[in-house]
């Protein structure tokens, strides 16, 4: 398995586990993250063998946002000339895609958040399909507090996950959102007392999803993401096309038989992508 600067990946029984792995640096995201992260997810996506993924972090902090060295060393943050501004645009687009890839992969992604989740880390979890957290988790659009506009997707995604007025308040003030409030608002699905309970339930959820037909699961993910950004009738038309392409009668029969017998159902993997 390839070694990455900011994270580690393992795969077992169709469940991928990506751990942010710079605990001494608050799991801050370095410049290499924005290239390595989408490459790693696309590689998992191409295999067709991954049925769900859990993203967690080592240490007490989930993610402290961008590594501060990026602000001083990355040329994009100090662009002056038009050609430098053009390069900056390409850099930001690459960083945006590194978050968006979480929505593009064919399998659901579950975020298991312990402790503080700031800036780019907050961007990251809003692109996941399900978010669990510990009671001490905190969320903050930190860009506001360091004198810039957030630009990696939090302004676009958060107002579709919680009431838009509260999303605007958080974006404009840089105020901290507690786990209790995030759960009340619907950003978090469940909240747990300890990191151990958090991971236990995150993986239990991943295994429950992995026990379903992969073709149905990827169809659900596609349909719900499309519906988020389109109207009801457009989304219904899109669902007709998906269902016409993906519906598998044998998967239905296998699911029903497994429920009756109590046995584990076996379904076809998604095909690998070239």
XYZ file of C-alpha atoms in Angstrom, residues 12-267:
256
model
C -10.831 -5.035 4.885
C -13.987 -6.934 3.880
C -14.927 -4.242 1.383
C -14.638 -1.445 3.974
C -11.966 1.209 3.422
C -10.602 3.108 6.401
C -8.842 6.411 5.799
C -7.194 7.921 8.871
C -5.813 11.436 8.999
C -2.397 10.661 10.415
C -0.598 13.818 11.567
C -1.842 13.967 15.180
C 1.110 16.054 16.411
C 0.208 18.696 13.810
C -3.533 18.577 14.617
C -3.999 16.545 11.411
C -3.562 19.728 9.412
C -3.571 19.301 5.639
C -0.349 19.992 3.764
C 0.052 20.917 0.119
C 0.534 17.258 -0.857
C -2.867 16.339 0.576
C -4.687 18.074 -2.260
C -3.027 15.834 -4.830
C -2.727 12.599 -2.862
C -6.243 12.518 -1.377
C -8.219 12.544 -4.653
C -5.723 10.126 -6.233
C -6.180 7.694 -3.335
C -9.982 7.874 -3.464
C -10.086 7.505 -7.228
C -7.874 4.425 -6.935
C -10.284 2.873 -4.413
C -13.203 3.859 -6.619
C -11.743 2.167 -9.695
C -11.395 -1.229 -8.009
C -15.136 -1.751 -7.636
C -14.324 -3.715 -4.463
C -14.927 -0.955 -1.895
C -18.498 -0.891 -0.609
C -18.155 1.869 2.010
C -15.448 4.030 3.582
C -14.891 5.452 7.063
C -12.802 8.605 7.513
C -11.420 9.126 11.012
C -8.368 10.759 12.563
C -5.561 9.848 14.917
C -5.136 11.818 18.120
C -7.511 14.190 19.900
C -8.167 16.556 16.968
C -9.989 15.501 13.814
C -8.545 18.226 11.601
C -7.083 21.649 12.276
C -7.576 22.783 8.672
C -4.814 23.840 6.292
C -1.226 23.490 7.444
C -0.171 27.061 8.240
C 3.025 26.617 6.204
C 0.862 26.686 3.078
C 0.011 30.332 3.690
C 3.665 31.312 3.664
C 5.125 28.844 1.146
C 2.415 28.268 -1.482
C 2.780 30.768 -4.319
C -0.963 30.728 -4.949
C -1.570 32.625 -1.694
C 0.700 35.472 -2.820
C -0.305 35.817 -6.456
C 0.034 39.318 -7.923
C 0.493 39.120 -11.693
C -2.355 37.945 -13.967
C -0.459 34.741 -14.848
C -0.023 34.049 -11.138
C -3.728 34.674 -10.550
C -4.566 32.203 -13.303
C -2.357 29.615 -11.629
C -4.048 30.388 -8.322
C -7.425 29.673 -9.909
C -6.210 26.270 -11.076
C -4.828 25.531 -7.593
C -8.102 26.366 -5.852
C -10.043 24.274 -8.379
C -7.737 21.323 -7.663
C -8.318 21.751 -3.929
C -12.075 21.970 -4.471
C -12.010 18.753 -6.458
C -10.126 17.004 -3.643
C -13.234 17.597 -1.509
C -15.779 16.973 -4.274
C -14.273 13.549 -5.019
C -15.955 12.334 -1.814
C -19.270 12.844 -3.593
C -18.044 11.399 -6.886
C -16.889 7.980 -5.634
C -19.328 5.109 -6.095
C -19.409 4.114 -2.418
C -20.807 5.973 0.629
C -18.336 7.817 2.865
C -18.853 8.006 6.630
C -17.055 10.682 8.664
C -16.187 9.774 12.273
C -15.219 13.066 13.923
C -13.591 13.401 17.328
C -12.486 16.711 18.776
C -12.015 19.878 16.787
C -12.847 20.081 13.074
C -11.808 23.391 11.516
C -11.535 25.049 8.126
C -10.721 22.562 5.373
C -11.594 19.720 7.744
C -15.114 21.145 8.020
C -15.244 21.364 4.209
C -14.262 17.714 4.025
C -16.953 16.331 6.315
C -19.766 18.274 4.593
C -19.022 16.296 1.407
C -19.384 12.952 3.224
C -22.615 10.959 3.103
C -22.996 10.400 6.858
C -21.371 12.205 9.803
C -20.961 10.817 13.319
C -19.061 12.614 16.088
C -18.051 12.519 19.724
C -19.704 14.802 22.262
C -16.617 17.032 22.424
C -16.509 17.663 18.671
C -16.512 21.284 17.519
C -16.884 22.737 14.053
C -15.784 26.146 12.800
C -15.436 27.946 9.475
C -11.976 29.115 10.454
C -11.263 30.970 7.208
C -13.386 33.881 8.445
C -11.196 34.170 11.528
C -7.949 34.371 9.528
C -9.149 37.059 7.137
C -10.364 35.173 4.074
C -13.461 33.721 2.433
C -13.870 29.952 2.601
C -13.564 28.579 -0.934
C -13.498 24.777 -0.844
C -17.237 24.069 -0.645
C -18.398 24.778 2.910
C -20.340 27.894 1.836
C -22.165 25.882 -0.825
C -22.759 22.598 1.047
C -23.429 23.642 4.626
C -26.563 25.639 3.803
C -28.019 22.463 2.261
C -27.287 20.445 5.404
C -28.490 22.864 8.093
C -30.819 25.915 7.959
C -29.366 28.482 5.555
C -29.612 31.335 8.044
C -27.483 29.479 10.592
C -24.972 28.524 7.899
C -24.660 32.207 6.981
C -24.197 33.123 10.644
C -21.391 30.585 11.053
C -19.713 31.710 7.815
C -19.907 35.433 8.627
C -18.895 35.254 12.284
C -16.492 32.302 12.476
C -18.485 31.113 15.504
C -17.975 27.577 16.864
C -20.695 24.959 16.352
C -20.830 22.354 19.123
C -21.605 18.685 18.559
C -24.922 19.052 20.401
C -25.978 21.918 18.136
C -24.690 20.140 15.013
C -26.805 17.114 15.925
C -29.875 19.248 16.631
C -29.489 20.989 13.270
C -29.057 17.719 11.356
C -25.389 17.964 10.379
C -24.579 14.961 12.560
C -26.537 11.720 12.408
C -25.493 10.525 15.873
C -23.212 11.642 18.707
C -21.160 9.320 20.924
C -19.435 9.687 24.281
C -16.011 8.241 23.402
C -13.836 7.851 20.266
C -14.050 4.075 20.738
C -17.853 4.128 20.594
C -17.672 6.492 17.634
C -15.512 4.162 15.552
C -17.454 1.083 16.623
C -20.711 2.544 15.347
C -19.130 4.068 12.239
C -17.802 0.679 11.172
C -21.049 -1.053 12.136
C -22.855 1.354 9.811
C -20.288 0.760 7.064
C -20.742 -3.010 7.346
C -24.524 -2.638 7.292
C -24.265 -0.636 4.058
C -21.757 -3.129 2.623
C -24.271 -5.938 3.157
C -26.585 -4.336 0.571
C -26.263 -4.706 -3.221
C -23.504 -2.284 -4.310
C -25.412 -1.333 -7.466
C -28.412 -0.224 -5.367
C -26.226 1.694 -2.906
C -24.394 3.632 -5.608
C -27.759 4.375 -7.232
C -29.091 5.807 -3.968
C -26.002 7.993 -3.567
C -26.221 9.298 -7.136
C -29.951 9.974 -6.900
C -29.743 11.891 -3.626
C -26.798 14.023 -4.745
C -28.573 14.860 -8.005
C -31.740 15.767 -6.081
C -29.788 18.117 -3.828
C -28.851 20.304 -6.808
C -31.967 19.918 -9.008
C -35.726 20.323 -8.765
C -38.175 17.559 -7.844
C -39.356 16.788 -11.387
C -35.867 16.820 -12.883
C -34.769 14.515 -10.090
C -37.658 12.143 -10.685
C -36.703 11.918 -14.362
C -33.114 11.238 -13.339
C -34.317 8.483 -10.972
C -36.232 6.832 -13.811
C -33.027 6.634 -15.842
C -31.014 5.308 -12.893
C -33.599 2.703 -11.966
C -33.960 1.579 -15.567
C -30.203 1.076 -15.717
C -29.522 -0.330 -12.243
C -32.545 -2.383 -11.122
C -31.503 -5.991 -10.570
C -34.292 -8.462 -9.881
C -31.825 -11.113 -8.739
C -30.501 -8.788 -6.026
C -34.067 -8.358 -4.752
C -34.648 -12.113 -4.626
C -31.283 -12.673 -2.926
C -32.065 -9.994 -0.318
C -35.481 -11.492 0.458
C -34.087 -15.021 0.713
C -31.293 -13.867 3.034
C -33.795 -12.184 5.350
C -35.883 -15.341 5.522
C -32.957 -17.694 6.115
C -30.812 -15.432 8.248
C -27.852 -16.083 5.980
C -25.478 -13.442 4.627
C -26.442 -12.296 1.144
C -23.756 -12.252 -1.552
C -23.982 -9.685 -4.342
